[in-house]
PDB file of C-alpha atoms in Angstrom:
ATOM      1  CA  UNK A 603      53.212  87.031  53.274  1.00 31.00           C
ATOM      2  CA  UNK A 604      51.153  85.503  50.592  1.00 34.00           C
ATOM      3  CA  UNK A 605      49.954  82.040  49.437  1.00 33.00           C
ATOM      4  CA  UNK A 606      49.527  81.133  45.892  1.00 33.00           C
ATOM      5  CA  UNK A 607      46.422  78.920  45.354  1.00 33.00           C
ATOM      6  CA  UNK A 608      45.044  76.883  42.664  1.00 32.00           C
ATOM      7  CA  UNK A 609      41.822  75.318  43.448  1.00 29.00           C
ATOM      8  CA  UNK A 610      42.287  74.056  46.918  1.00 27.00           C
ATOM      9  CA  UNK A 611      46.073  72.967  46.986  1.00 30.00           C
ATOM     10  CA  UNK A 612      48.834  75.441  48.306  1.00 28.00           C
ATOM     11  CA  UNK A 613      52.185  75.634  46.168  1.00 31.00           C
ATOM     12  CA  UNK A 614      54.253  78.188  47.055  1.00 35.00           C
ATOM     13  CA  UNK A 615      54.966  80.823  49.688  1.00 36.00           C
ATOM     14  CA  UNK A 616      56.193  84.315  48.740  1.00 39.00           C
ATOM     15  CA  UNK A 617      57.804  86.702  50.976  1.00 43.00           C
ATOM     16  CA  UNK A 618      60.509  89.253  51.223  1.00 42.00           C
ATOM     17  CA  UNK A 619      63.252  89.693  53.687  1.00 43.00           C
ATOM     18  CA  UNK A 620      65.528  92.793  53.765  1.00 42.00           C
ATOM     19  CA  UNK A 621      69.238  92.289  55.035  1.00 44.00           C
ATOM     20  CA  UNK A 622      71.886  94.661  55.907  1.00 44.00           C
ATOM     21  CA  UNK A 623      70.424  98.000  55.171  1.00 42.00           C
ATOM     22  CA  UNK A 624      68.563  96.661  51.821  1.00 44.00           C
ATOM     23  CA  UNK A 625      71.703  95.610  50.196  1.00 48.00           C
ATOM     24  CA  UNK A 626      70.831  91.995  50.376  1.00 51.00           C
ATOM     25  CA  UNK A 627      66.856  91.328  49.481  1.00 53.00           C
ATOM     26  CA  UNK A 628      65.851  87.704  49.981  1.00 51.00           C
ATOM     27  CA  UNK A 629      62.934  86.626  47.789  1.00 52.00           C
ATOM     28  CA  UNK A 630      61.057  83.304  49.377  1.00 50.00           C
ATOM     29  CA  UNK A 631      59.520  80.795  47.665  1.00 50.00           C
ATOM     30  CA  UNK A 632      59.205  76.851  48.734  1.00 42.00           C
ATOM     31  CA  UNK A 633      62.210  75.494  46.857  1.00 42.00           C
ATOM     32  CA  UNK A 634      61.547  72.216  48.608  1.00 43.00           C
ATOM     33  CA  UNK A 635      58.861  71.511  46.382  1.00 42.00           C
ATOM     34  CA  UNK A 636      61.326  69.959  43.918  1.00 40.00           C
ATOM     35  CA  UNK A 637      60.603  66.711  41.737  1.00 42.00           C
ATOM     36  CA  UNK A 638      61.992  64.307  44.257  1.00 41.00           C
ATOM     37  CA  UNK A 639      61.072  60.864  42.545  1.00 42.00           C
ATOM     38  CA  UNK A 640      58.975  58.534  45.353  1.00 44.00           C
ATOM     39  CA  UNK A 641      59.932  60.920  47.933  1.00 41.00           C
ATOM     40  CA  UNK A 642      57.906  64.257  48.365  1.00 40.00           C
ATOM     41  CA  UNK A 643      54.265  63.830  47.838  1.00 39.00           C
ATOM     42  CA  UNK A 644      53.563  65.272  44.223  1.00 40.00           C
ATOM     43  CA  UNK A 645      50.265  67.225  44.415  1.00 41.00           C
ATOM     44  CA  UNK A 646      51.124  69.799  47.362  1.00 40.00           C
ATOM     45  CA  UNK A 647      54.821  70.434  45.880  1.00 38.00           C
ATOM     46  CA  UNK A 648      54.051  70.830  42.353  1.00 45.00           C
ATOM     47  CA  UNK A 649      53.293  74.254  40.955  1.00 46.00           C
ATOM     48  CA  UNK A 650      50.669  74.535  38.419  1.00 49.00           C
ATOM     49  CA  UNK A 651      50.957  76.411  34.897  1.00 51.00           C
ATOM     50  CA  UNK A 652      49.011  79.067  36.563  1.00 54.00           C
ATOM     51  CA  UNK A 653      51.401  79.704  39.427  1.00 54.00           C
ATOM     52  CA  UNK A 654      54.523  78.904  37.505  1.00 60.00           C
ATOM     53  CA  UNK A 655      53.528  81.819  35.687  1.00 67.00           C
ATOM     54  CA  UNK A 656      52.718  84.090  38.368  1.00 65.00           C
ATOM     55  CA  UNK A 657      56.135  82.953  39.906  1.00 67.00           C
ATOM     56  CA  UNK A 658      58.038  84.011  36.510  1.00 73.00           C
ATOM     57  CA  UNK A 659      56.344  87.266  36.599  1.00 74.00           C
ATOM     58  CA  UNK A 660      57.129  88.177  40.110  1.00 73.00           C
ATOM     59  CA  UNK A 661      60.815  86.720  39.623  1.00 77.00           C
ATOM     60  CA  UNK A 662      61.356  89.047  36.264  1.00 78.00           C
ATOM     61  CA  UNK A 663      59.665  91.942  38.494  1.00 76.00           C
ATOM     62  CA  UNK A 664      62.112  91.141  41.484  1.00 76.00           C
ATOM     63  CA  UNK A 665      65.347  91.045  39.079  1.00 77.00           C
ATOM     64  CA  UNK A 666      64.493  94.521  37.221  1.00 80.00           C
ATOM     65  CA  UNK A 667      64.783  96.225  40.868  1.00 77.00           C
ATOM     66  CA  UNK A 668      68.605  95.617  40.127  1.00 78.00           C
ATOM     67  CA  UNK A 669      68.527  98.459  37.290  1.00 80.00           C
ATOM     68  CA  UNK A 670      67.304 100.842  39.839  1.00 78.00           C
ATOM     69  CA  UNK A 671      69.967  99.676  42.694  1.00 76.00           C
ATOM     70  CA  UNK A 672      73.051  98.360  41.397  1.00 75.00           C
ATOM     71  CA  UNK A 673      74.398  96.956  44.885  1.00 77.00           C
ATOM     72  CA  UNK A 674      71.336  95.146  45.465  1.00 81.00           C
ATOM     73  CA  UNK A 675      71.733  91.339  46.019  1.00 83.00           C
ATOM     74  CA  UNK A 676      68.532  88.965  45.015  1.00 84.00           C
ATOM     75  CA  UNK A 677      68.272  85.867  46.818  1.00 85.00           C
ATOM     76  CA  UNK A 678      66.075  82.937  46.505  1.00 83.00           C
ATOM     77  CA  UNK A 679      64.885  81.399  49.999  1.00 82.00           C
ATOM     78  CA  UNK A 680      65.331  77.830  50.334  1.00 83.00           C
ATOM     79  CA  UNK A 681      62.550  76.836  52.943  1.00 79.00           C
ATOM     80  CA  UNK A 682      60.026  74.696  54.168  1.00 75.00           C
ATOM     81  CA  UNK A 683      59.056  71.709  56.557  1.00 78.00           C
ATOM     82  CA  UNK A 684      61.608  69.600  58.323  1.00 82.00           C
ATOM     83  CA  UNK A 685      60.533  66.071  56.792  1.00 82.00           C
ATOM     84  CA  UNK A 686      60.910  67.904  53.434  1.00 80.00           C
ATOM     85  CA  UNK A 687      64.809  69.204  54.156  1.00 86.00           C
ATOM     86  CA  UNK A 688      65.497  65.714  56.054  1.00 88.00           C
ATOM     87  CA  UNK A 689      64.198  63.929  52.620  1.00 84.00           C
ATOM     88  CA  UNK A 690      66.481  66.449  50.683  1.00 86.00           C
ATOM     89  CA  UNK A 691      69.869  65.918  52.474  1.00 91.00           C
ATOM     90  CA  UNK A 692      68.984  61.856  52.761  1.00 89.00           C
ATOM     91  CA  UNK A 693      70.371  61.620  49.082  1.00 88.00           C
ATOM     92  CA  UNK A 694      73.299  62.827  47.068  1.00 92.00           C
ATOM     93  CA  UNK A 695      70.904  62.414  44.205  1.00 88.00           C
ATOM     94  CA  UNK A 696      68.589  64.877  45.647  1.00 85.00           C
ATOM     95  CA  UNK A 697      70.936  67.263  46.883  1.00 90.00           C
ATOM     96  CA  UNK A 698      72.693  67.143  43.299  1.00 89.00           C
ATOM     97  CA  UNK A 699      69.383  67.852  41.479  1.00 84.00           C
ATOM     98  CA  UNK A 700      68.974  70.878  43.894  1.00 86.00           C
ATOM     99  CA  UNK A 701      72.251  72.124  43.147  1.00 91.00           C
ATOM    100  CA  UNK A 702      71.661  71.587  39.463  1.00 88.00           C
ATOM    101  CA  UNK A 703      68.254  73.153  39.434  1.00 84.00           C
ATOM    102  CA  UNK A 704      68.725  76.394  41.824  1.00 87.00           C
ATOM    103  CA  UNK A 705      71.874  77.189  39.770  1.00 92.00           C
ATOM    104  CA  UNK A 706      69.839  77.272  36.557  1.00 88.00           C
ATOM    105  CA  UNK A 707      67.045  79.111  38.258  1.00 85.00           C
ATOM    106  CA  UNK A 708      69.446  81.816  39.852  1.00 89.00           C
ATOM    107  CA  UNK A 709      70.671  82.264  36.282  1.00 91.00           C
ATOM    108  CA  UNK A 710      67.544  82.624  34.486  1.00 86.00           C
ATOM    109  CA  UNK A 711      66.210  85.515  36.689  1.00 84.00           C
ATOM    110  CA  UNK A 712      69.388  87.234  37.409  1.00 86.00           C
ATOM    111  CA  UNK A 713      69.219  86.307  41.104  1.00 86.00           C
ATOM    112  CA  UNK A 714      72.283  86.577  42.899  1.00 89.00           C
ATOM    113  CA  UNK A 715      72.240  83.335  45.328  1.00 90.00           C
ATOM    114  CA  UNK A 716      70.179  81.549  47.695  1.00 90.00           C
ATOM    115  CA  UNK A 717      68.971  81.802  51.548  1.00 90.00           C
ATOM    116  CA  UNK A 718      68.377  78.462  53.532  1.00 92.00           C
ATOM    117  CA  UNK A 719      65.941  78.568  56.322  1.00 89.00           C
ATOM    118  CA  UNK A 720      65.902  75.212  57.591  1.00 92.00           C
ATOM    119  CA  UNK A 721      64.342  75.221  61.143  1.00 90.00           C
ATOM    120  CA  UNK A 722      65.767  73.113  62.495  1.00 93.00           C
ATOM    121  CA  UNK A 723      67.910  70.127  61.850  1.00 95.00           C
ATOM    122  CA  UNK A 724      68.040  67.378  64.449  1.00 94.00           C
ATOM    123  CA  UNK A 725      66.865  69.700  66.732  1.00 92.00           C
ATOM    124  CA  UNK A 726      63.070  70.115  65.917  1.00 86.00           C
ATOM    125  CA  UNK A 727      60.549  67.079  66.740  1.00 86.00           C
ATOM    126  CA  UNK A 728      60.049  65.868  63.047  1.00 87.00           C
ATOM    127  CA  UNK A 729      63.876  66.179  62.366  1.00 87.00           C
ATOM    128  CA  UNK A 730      66.148  63.155  61.913  1.00 91.00           C
ATOM    129  CA  UNK A 731      69.283  62.805  63.931  1.00 94.00           C
ATOM    130  CA  UNK A 732      71.493  62.674  61.157  1.00 96.00           C
ATOM    131  CA  UNK A 733      70.236  66.320  59.751  1.00 96.00           C
ATOM    132  CA  UNK A 734      73.156  68.005  61.785  1.00 97.00           C
ATOM    133  CA  UNK A 735      75.606  65.914  59.827  1.00 97.00           C
ATOM    134  CA  UNK A 736      74.134  65.759  56.338  1.00 97.00           C
ATOM    135  CA  UNK A 737      73.248  69.504  56.259  1.00 97.00           C
ATOM    136  CA  UNK A 738      76.894  70.126  55.387  1.00 98.00           C
ATOM    137  CA  UNK A 739      76.616  67.930  52.580  1.00 98.00           C
ATOM    138  CA  UNK A 740      74.063  70.048  51.161  1.00 96.00           C
ATOM    139  CA  UNK A 741      76.405  73.352  51.656  1.00 98.00           C
ATOM    140  CA  UNK A 742      79.146  71.592  50.284  1.00 98.00           C
ATOM    141  CA  UNK A 743      77.498  70.669  46.927  1.00 97.00           C
ATOM    142  CA  UNK A 744      75.958  74.061  46.372  1.00 97.00           C
ATOM    143  CA  UNK A 745      79.368  75.732  46.975  1.00 98.00           C
ATOM    144  CA  UNK A 746      80.707  73.316  44.675  1.00 98.00           C
ATOM    145  CA  UNK A 747      78.085  74.178  41.917  1.00 98.00           C
ATOM    146  CA  UNK A 748      77.740  77.913  42.455  1.00 98.00           C
ATOM    147  CA  UNK A 749      81.554  78.736  43.280  1.00 98.00           C
ATOM    148  CA  UNK A 750      81.869  82.132  43.452  1.00 96.00           C
ATOM    149  CA  UNK A 751      79.285  83.132  40.839  1.00 97.00           C
ATOM    150  CA  UNK A 752      76.261  83.202  43.833  1.00 96.00           C
ATOM    151  CA  UNK A 753      75.880  83.760  47.356  1.00 94.00           C
ATOM    152  CA  UNK A 754      75.006  81.240  50.204  1.00 95.00           C
ATOM    153  CA  UNK A 755      73.539  82.521  52.855  1.00 92.00           C
ATOM    154  CA  UNK A 756      71.557  81.208  55.991  1.00 93.00           C
ATOM    155  CA  UNK A 757      69.053  81.662  58.863  1.00 91.00           C
ATOM    156  CA  UNK A 758      70.394  80.541  62.169  1.00 91.00           C
ATOM    157  CA  UNK A 759      69.008  79.705  65.280  1.00 88.00           C
ATOM    158  CA  UNK A 760      70.000  82.130  67.938  1.00 81.00           C
ATOM    159  CA  UNK A 761      69.348  79.927  71.238  1.00 81.00           C
ATOM    160  CA  UNK A 762      72.668  77.988  71.980  1.00 82.00           C
ATOM    161  CA  UNK A 763      70.696  75.156  73.045  1.00 84.00           C
ATOM    162  CA  UNK A 764      69.181  74.566  69.641  1.00 88.00           C
ATOM    163  CA  UNK A 765      72.346  75.856  67.628  1.00 89.00           C
ATOM    164  CA  UNK A 766      74.618  73.417  69.166  1.00 90.00           C
ATOM    165  CA  UNK A 767      72.287  70.469  68.121  1.00 94.00           C
ATOM    166  CA  UNK A 768      71.341  71.652  64.929  1.00 95.00           C
ATOM    167  CA  UNK A 769      74.753  73.015  63.225  1.00 96.00           C
ATOM    168  CA  UNK A 770      78.331  72.336  62.461  1.00 96.00           C
ATOM    169  CA  UNK A 771      79.323  75.644  62.424  1.00 95.00           C
ATOM    170  CA  UNK A 772      82.419  74.617  61.030  1.00 96.00           C
ATOM    171  CA  UNK A 773      80.869  73.827  57.623  1.00 97.00           C
ATOM    172  CA  UNK A 774      79.258  77.671  57.771  1.00 97.00           C
ATOM    173  CA  UNK A 775      82.774  79.255  57.850  1.00 96.00           C
ATOM    174  CA  UNK A 776      83.837  76.701  54.502  1.00 97.00           C
ATOM    175  CA  UNK A 777      81.040  77.021  52.590  1.00 98.00           C
ATOM    176  CA  UNK A 778      78.522  79.912  53.604  1.00 97.00           C
ATOM    177  CA  UNK A 779      78.970  83.749  52.628  1.00 95.00           C
ATOM    178  CA  UNK A 780      76.506  85.129  55.644  1.00 91.00           C
ATOM    179  CA  UNK A 781      74.609  83.731  58.522  1.00 92.00           C
ATOM    180  CA  UNK A 782      71.645  85.935  59.726  1.00 88.00           C
ATOM    181  CA  UNK A 783      71.049  84.888  63.430  1.00 86.00           C
ATOM    182  CA  UNK A 784      67.430  84.776  64.310  1.00 82.00           C
ATOM    183  CA  UNK A 785      67.706  86.966  67.658  1.00 74.00           C
ATOM    184  CA  UNK A 786      64.292  87.786  67.712  1.00 71.00           C
ATOM    185  CA  UNK A 787      62.979  84.804  69.710  1.00 65.00           C
ATOM    186  CA  UNK A 788      65.414  84.479  72.442  1.00 67.00           C
ATOM    187  CA  UNK A 789      62.663  85.231  75.087  1.00 67.00           C
ATOM    188  CA  UNK A 790      59.645  82.890  74.329  1.00 63.00           C
ATOM    189  CA  UNK A 791      57.173  82.064  77.115  1.00 60.00           C
ATOM    190  CA  UNK A 792      57.469  78.325  78.223  1.00 66.00           C
ATOM    191  CA  UNK A 793      56.958  76.288  81.067  1.00 70.00           C
ATOM    192  CA  UNK A 794      60.643  76.366  81.585  1.00 68.00           C
ATOM    193  CA  UNK A 795      60.881  80.244  81.576  1.00 64.00           C
ATOM    194  CA  UNK A 796      57.676  81.419  82.488  1.00 65.00           C
ATOM    195  CA  UNK A 797      58.731  85.270  82.511  1.00 64.00           C
ATOM    196  CA  UNK A 798      58.642  88.340  80.218  1.00 62.00           C
ATOM    197  CA  UNK A 799      61.424  89.517  78.562  1.00 64.00           C
ATOM    198  CA  UNK A 800      63.040  91.266  75.637  1.00 65.00           C
ATOM    199  CA  UNK A 801      62.226  88.839  72.739  1.00 64.00           C
ATOM    200  CA  UNK A 802      65.890  90.052  71.230  1.00 66.00           C
ATOM    201  CA  UNK A 803      67.761  91.459  74.128  1.00 71.00           C
ATOM    202  CA  UNK A 804      71.373  92.981  73.944  1.00 69.00           C
ATOM    203  CA  UNK A 805      72.620  91.496  77.090  1.00 73.00           C
ATOM    204  CA  UNK A 806      71.685  89.329  79.888  1.00 74.00           C
ATOM    205  CA  UNK A 807      68.803  90.109  82.392  1.00 72.00           C
ATOM    206  CA  UNK A 808      69.810  90.279  85.925  1.00 74.00           C
ATOM    207  CA  UNK A 809      69.182  86.955  87.615  1.00 67.00           C
ATOM    208  CA  UNK A 810      69.740  84.915  84.253  1.00 69.00           C
ATOM    209  CA  UNK A 811      72.027  82.004  84.508  1.00 63.00           C
ATOM    210  CA  UNK A 812      73.107  79.409  82.499  1.00 67.00           C
ATOM    211  CA  UNK A 813      71.800  78.830  78.872  1.00 67.00           C
ATOM    212  CA  UNK A 814      69.370  81.493  79.740  1.00 69.00           C
ATOM    213  CA  UNK A 815      72.081  83.996  80.289  1.00 64.00           C
ATOM    214  CA  UNK A 816      73.584  83.325  76.557  1.00 65.00           C
ATOM    215  CA  UNK A 817      70.149  84.207  75.441  1.00 66.00           C
ATOM    216  CA  UNK A 818      71.208  87.750  73.998  1.00 64.00           C
ATOM    217  CA  UNK A 819      72.995  89.598  71.289  1.00 61.00           C
TER     218      UNK A 819
END
């Protein structure tokens, strides 16, 4: 994972995630750098001209992969800090702008959809209590704009303690094509669970009770 830097400011984070045997490939960049007037701090979220050119070249290179693999699906990953997502979903104007600009971006570079990685609505310390209710509004707007032309996928929390707080799962059924559960971090050391375990277990470990017994695939 690399950072594009111009002088001393960071602008975007790039990465690759392979899903379902390579059929879905997510190209990640910080989409929550959008121009939201009066909300997001302009300097860190604005790409310089040089960086824009680099991103364009990378996107073109990714889209050319489809010439070699016809069943490959290329996704842009929408990610970023919780406060930025909270601001995004706080206004129908911001949501509409994202839907319009992302649709144009997907078409420009022949991408197949968007992958949303928000960690995590409402649950995180710097999240807002209204995030859970407003997240579906973002998904709805994207689906209305994209129709059947583009995919919408999500990276979803695995632990039920997070998922129950962060998501209105019924909205996923309405607007999302695929949810990839992040089941690689079920067992992370903490004061509440001071033991070693597989971080992505297939079944519960002997002795696990209550929520801990659900921390598996």
